[in-house]
Each structure stands twice: as structure tokens, then as C-alpha cells.
Amino acid sequence: MPVVRGKNIEPLFTAEQIAERNKVLAQQIASGPTKDLLVIAILKGSFIFAADLLRALHDTGLAPEVEFITLSSYGAGTTSQGVRIVKDIDSDVRDRDVLLVDDILESGRTLRFAKELLYERGARHVSLAVLLDKSVKRQEELEADYVGFECPDYFVVGYGMDVAYAFRELPFVGVVTGDADE
Ligand code: IMP
Ligand code: MG
């Protein structure tokens, strides 16, 4: 099992599996709504997935514009949970087909907020691409249009995702299972 900075990390989805899946997702996306396509990556967790997906989209012949939005959840674990914009996009989304890209769809609050925001701003169509779908955790009625993998209910790290700011750089998605010397 890979050991990274003293922790055992059990791979859940390998770099090879992810790369193969990204090609399939790109083909699916290319046959959906792509008028003046704008890809918006939700930071921070999606940055590696978005970078790889964009290059897979290029291979299908698409040339999307790329934007980034930083969203943050607040009130997690309380009754008043919400999402706020930490850093907004610069582009006008009016009459454009938008592809929102995120690492994980869990409760659905983040992506629901983002999707509604873009429709309010006049986007023509908004679709959702996520690397991982933790569907058992869903709180909102929301499904992604493009899903990399169904994810078991573990806290996962790597390929952009962190625990306490660590492990974003791992080329695979895995689960921290404990200290390597245990
Ligand atoms: P939700 O769908 O609004 O609940 O938010 C999902 C977000 O929570 C993702 O974009 C991640 O940033 C974060 N998240 C959820 N599960 C995990 C995990 O297992 N590892 C790392 N981040 C996670
Ligand atoms: Mg996130």
C-alpha cells in the first residue's frame, strides 16, 4: 500500500482508471450542449480533475473557455447550512452553455448553489461534471450529468482533494487508513 508522509493510503481509483474515465466523460460532454462552451472549475478540490478533463475535451475538438470560482460551505453540521462565493468568475455567462466541474457531489448543496447562480445570471444551459458521486450523502434533489465514479462513503484524498490541506498532489484517489508504522 502506498505510504505518503507517514500515512498508509489505500488507492480507490488509480491514475490509469481516472485517465481512462476522463476520456469517456469528454466524449459524453462533447455530444451534449456546447454552444460557446464555458467550463467553470469549482476550487479548490477540482483543479486537477478540471485540468485533465479540459485536455481530454481538447482531444474531442472542443475549445472551451475556462473560469474558476471558489465556493465555501458554512454552517456545516448546523441547521442553517449554506454556500458562499469566496472568489467569483470574471466572464459573462449570458446565453452560454456552461459545464460546472467539481471533485465530489455529496450533499448537493455546493453544486445546486452554483447551478442556480449561473441560471440566474442568464446561462443558456448548465451541466454538471463530477469526478466522484457520493450519492448516499445527498440532501438536495440534484444529479450530475457526467459522473466519473460512484464513490463509497469514505473520506477520500488525492487528485486535488485534501484532508487538512494535505494530499492534494497525489496522482490517484485514495483513503487514509492509518499511520504507516501501526
Ligand atoms: P456538497 O455536495 O455541497 O456536500 O459538497 C461536496 C464538497 O465537499 C466537495 O466539493 C469537496 O470539496 C468536499 N468533500 C466532500 N467529501 C469529501 C471527501 O471525501 N474528501 C475531500 N473533500 C470532500
Ligand atoms: Mg469542493
PDB file of N, CA, C and O in Angstrom, residues 33-40 65 89 91-99 115 117-127:
ATOM      1  N   PRO A  33     -24.756  19.803 -24.800  1.00  0.00           N
ATOM      2  CA  PRO A  33     -24.826  21.216 -25.203  1.00  0.00           C
ATOM      3  C   PRO A  33     -23.451  21.895 -25.077  1.00  0.00           C
ATOM      4  O   PRO A  33     -22.887  21.927 -23.986  1.00  0.00           O
ATOM      5  N   THR A  34     -22.933  22.399 -26.178  1.00  0.00           N
ATOM      6  CA  THR A  34     -21.588  23.002 -26.146  1.00  0.00           C
ATOM      7  C   THR A  34     -21.523  24.314 -26.930  1.00  0.00           C
ATOM      8  O   THR A  34     -20.491  24.657 -27.509  1.00  0.00           O
ATOM      9  N   LYS A  35     -22.626  25.077 -26.935  1.00  0.00           N
ATOM     10  CA  LYS A  35     -22.623  26.356 -27.655  1.00  0.00           C
ATOM     11  C   LYS A  35     -21.781  27.366 -26.884  1.00  0.00           C
ATOM     12  O   LYS A  35     -22.136  27.747 -25.789  1.00  0.00           O
ATOM     13  N   ASP A  36     -20.662  27.779 -27.482  1.00  0.00           N
ATOM     14  CA  ASP A  36     -19.805  28.779 -26.830  1.00  0.00           C
ATOM     15  C   ASP A  36     -19.454  28.304 -25.409  1.00  0.00           C
ATOM     16  O   ASP A  36     -19.622  29.023 -24.426  1.00  0.00           O
ATOM     17  N   LEU A  37     -18.963  27.063 -25.324  1.00  0.00           N
ATOM     18  CA  LEU A  37     -18.823  26.364 -24.029  1.00  0.00           C
ATOM     19  C   LEU A  37     -17.879  27.083 -23.058  1.00  0.00           C
ATOM     20  O   LEU A  37     -16.770  27.487 -23.420  1.00  0.00           O
ATOM     21  N   LEU A  38     -18.370  27.220 -21.845  1.00  0.00           N
ATOM     22  CA  LEU A  38     -17.582  27.783 -20.756  1.00  0.00           C
ATOM     23  C   LEU A  38     -17.476  26.735 -19.658  1.00  0.00           C
ATOM     24  O   LEU A  38     -18.483  26.294 -19.108  1.00  0.00           O
ATOM     25  N   VAL A  39     -16.262  26.312 -19.359  1.00  0.00           N
ATOM     26  CA  VAL A  39     -16.027  25.359 -18.274  1.00  0.00           C
ATOM     27  C   VAL A  39     -15.687  26.153 -17.019  1.00  0.00           C
ATOM     28  O   VAL A  39     -14.794  27.000 -17.036  1.00  0.00           O
ATOM     29  N   ILE A  40     -16.436  25.905 -15.947  1.00  0.00           N
ATOM     30  CA  ILE A  40     -16.148  26.588 -14.676  1.00  0.00           C
ATOM     31  C   ILE A  40     -15.755  25.542 -13.643  1.00  0.00           C
ATOM     32  O   ILE A  40     -16.557  24.685 -13.259  1.00  0.00           O
ATOM     33  N   GLU A  65     -13.808  27.954 -23.145  1.00  0.00           N
ATOM     34  CA  GLU A  65     -13.205  28.962 -22.276  1.00  0.00           C
ATOM     35  C   GLU A  65     -13.192  28.381 -20.857  1.00  0.00           C
ATOM     36  O   GLU A  65     -14.012  27.517 -20.537  1.00  0.00           O
ATOM     37  N   ILE A  89     -16.185  34.259 -10.756  1.00  0.00           N
ATOM     38  CA  ILE A  89     -15.681  34.257 -12.132  1.00  0.00           C
ATOM     39  C   ILE A  89     -15.667  35.696 -12.669  1.00  0.00           C
ATOM     40  O   ILE A  89     -16.312  36.577 -12.105  1.00  0.00           O
ATOM     41  N   SER A  91     -16.159  36.156 -16.245  1.00  0.00           N
ATOM     42  CA  SER A  91     -16.885  36.177 -17.523  1.00  0.00           C
ATOM     43  C   SER A  91     -18.383  36.359 -17.355  1.00  0.00           C
ATOM     44  O   SER A  91     -18.956  36.019 -16.318  1.00  0.00           O
ATOM     45  N   ASP A  92     -18.986  36.844 -18.443  1.00  0.00           N
ATOM     46  CA  ASP A  92     -20.430  36.941 -18.552  1.00  0.00           C
ATOM     47  C   ASP A  92     -20.944  35.582 -19.052  1.00  0.00           C
ATOM     48  O   ASP A  92     -20.466  35.078 -20.068  1.00  0.00           O
ATOM     49  N   VAL A  93     -21.894  35.013 -18.337  1.00  0.00           N
ATOM     50  CA  VAL A  93     -22.371  33.675 -18.721  1.00  0.00           C
ATOM     51  C   VAL A  93     -23.638  33.722 -19.567  1.00  0.00           C
ATOM     52  O   VAL A  93     -24.151  32.676 -19.968  1.00  0.00           O
ATOM     53  N   ARG A  94     -24.140  34.938 -19.857  1.00  0.00           N
ATOM     54  CA  ARG A  94     -25.410  35.045 -20.570  1.00  0.00           C
ATOM     55  C   ARG A  94     -25.387  34.315 -21.916  1.00  0.00           C
ATOM     56  O   ARG A  94     -24.450  34.481 -22.701  1.00  0.00           O
ATOM     57  N   ASP A  95     -26.406  33.464 -22.114  1.00  0.00           N
ATOM     58  CA  ASP A  95     -26.624  32.720 -23.347  1.00  0.00           C
ATOM     59  C   ASP A  95     -25.519  31.693 -23.657  1.00  0.00           C
ATOM     60  O   ASP A  95     -25.365  31.262 -24.795  1.00  0.00           O
ATOM     61  N   ARG A  96     -24.775  31.315 -22.647  1.00  0.00           N
ATOM     62  CA  ARG A  96     -23.710  30.340 -22.889  1.00  0.00           C
ATOM     63  C   ARG A  96     -24.070  28.984 -22.296  1.00  0.00           C
ATOM     64  O   ARG A  96     -24.813  28.897 -21.324  1.00  0.00           O
ATOM     65  N   ASP A  97     -23.497  27.941 -22.887  1.00  0.00           N
ATOM     66  CA  ASP A  97     -23.570  26.613 -22.278  1.00  0.00           C
ATOM     67  C   ASP A  97     -22.408  26.509 -21.309  1.00  0.00           C
ATOM     68  O   ASP A  97     -21.249  26.727 -21.680  1.00  0.00           O
ATOM     69  N   VAL A  98     -22.746  26.186 -20.066  1.00  0.00           N
ATOM     70  CA  VAL A  98     -21.742  26.130 -19.009  1.00  0.00           C
ATOM     71  C   VAL A  98     -21.601  24.693 -18.519  1.00  0.00           C
ATOM     72  O   VAL A  98     -22.592  23.985 -18.341  1.00  0.00           O
ATOM     73  N   LEU A  99     -20.369  24.282 -18.318  1.00  0.00           N
ATOM     74  CA  LEU A  99     -20.090  22.996 -17.673  1.00  0.00           C
ATOM     75  C   LEU A  99     -19.419  23.292 -16.338  1.00  0.00           C
ATOM     76  O   LEU A  99     -18.306  23.815 -16.296  1.00  0.00           O
ATOM     77  N   LYS A 115     -25.268  26.047  -9.718  1.00  0.00           N
ATOM     78  CA  LYS A 115     -26.129  25.891 -10.899  1.00  0.00           C
ATOM     79  C   LYS A 115     -27.204  26.980 -10.918  1.00  0.00           C
ATOM     80  O   LYS A 115     -27.429  27.639 -11.948  1.00  0.00           O
ATOM     81  N   LEU A 117     -27.117  29.879  -9.414  1.00  0.00           N
ATOM     82  CA  LEU A 117     -26.450  31.170  -9.613  1.00  0.00           C
ATOM     83  C   LEU A 117     -26.249  31.453 -11.103  1.00  0.00           C
ATOM     84  O   LEU A 117     -26.525  32.553 -11.602  1.00  0.00           O
ATOM     85  N   LEU A 118     -25.801  30.438 -11.839  1.00  0.00           N
ATOM     86  CA  LEU A 118     -25.499  30.645 -13.258  1.00  0.00           C
ATOM     87  C   LEU A 118     -26.774  30.803 -14.089  1.00  0.00           C
ATOM     88  O   LEU A 118     -26.805  31.605 -15.024  1.00  0.00           O
ATOM     89  N   TYR A 119     -27.828  30.072 -13.713  1.00  0.00           N
ATOM     90  CA  TYR A 119     -29.102  30.279 -14.416  1.00  0.00           C
ATOM     91  C   TYR A 119     -29.659  31.667 -14.122  1.00  0.00           C
ATOM     92  O   TYR A 119     -30.173  32.338 -15.012  1.00  0.00           O
ATOM     93  N   GLU A 120     -29.520  32.117 -12.862  1.00  0.00           N
ATOM     94  CA  GLU A 120     -29.974  33.485 -12.517  1.00  0.00           C
ATOM     95  C   GLU A 120     -29.230  34.526 -13.347  1.00  0.00           C
ATOM     96  O   GLU A 120     -29.766  35.581 -13.678  1.00  0.00           O
ATOM     97  N   ARG A 121     -27.971  34.228 -13.658  1.00  0.00           N
ATOM     98  CA  ARG A 121     -27.164  35.168 -14.439  1.00  0.00           C
ATOM     99  C   ARG A 121     -27.389  35.029 -15.947  1.00  0.00           C
ATOM    100  O   ARG A 121     -26.714  35.699 -16.728  1.00  0.00           O
ATOM    101  N   GLY A 122     -28.265  34.123 -16.341  1.00  0.00           N
ATOM    102  CA  GLY A 122     -28.668  34.057 -17.739  1.00  0.00           C
ATOM    103  C   GLY A 122     -27.976  33.017 -18.592  1.00  0.00           C
ATOM    104  O   GLY A 122     -28.046  33.076 -19.823  1.00  0.00           O
ATOM    105  N   ALA A 123     -27.339  32.026 -17.960  1.00  0.00           N
ATOM    106  CA  ALA A 123     -26.727  30.951 -18.759  1.00  0.00           C
ATOM    107  C   ALA A 123     -27.809  30.248 -19.568  1.00  0.00           C
ATOM    108  O   ALA A 123     -28.961  30.141 -19.125  1.00  0.00           O
ATOM    109  N   ARG A 124     -27.440  29.779 -20.767  1.00  0.00           N
ATOM    110  CA  ARG A 124     -28.408  29.095 -21.628  1.00  0.00           C
ATOM    111  C   ARG A 124     -28.672  27.687 -21.098  1.00  0.00           C
ATOM    112  O   ARG A 124     -29.800  27.218 -21.030  1.00  0.00           O
ATOM    113  N   HIS A 125     -27.584  26.993 -20.733  1.00  0.00           N
ATOM    114  CA  HIS A 125     -27.688  25.639 -20.193  1.00  0.00           C
ATOM    115  C   HIS A 125     -26.531  25.411 -19.235  1.00  0.00           C
ATOM    116  O   HIS A 125     -25.405  25.839 -19.508  1.00  0.00           O
ATOM    117  N   VAL A 126     -26.813  24.764 -18.105  1.00  0.00           N
ATOM    118  CA  VAL A 126     -25.760  24.459 -17.130  1.00  0.00           C
ATOM    119  C   VAL A 126     -25.742  22.954 -16.907  1.00  0.00           C
ATOM    120  O   VAL A 126     -26.763  22.370 -16.530  1.00  0.00           O
ATOM    121  N   SER A 127     -24.608  22.317 -17.176  1.00  0.00           N
ATOM    122  CA  SER A 127     -24.495  20.892 -16.850  1.00  0.00           C
ATOM    123  C   SER A 127     -23.380  20.692 -15.829  1.00  0.00           C
ATOM    124  O   SER A 127     -22.524  21.555 -15.632  1.00  0.00           O
TER     125      SER A 127
END
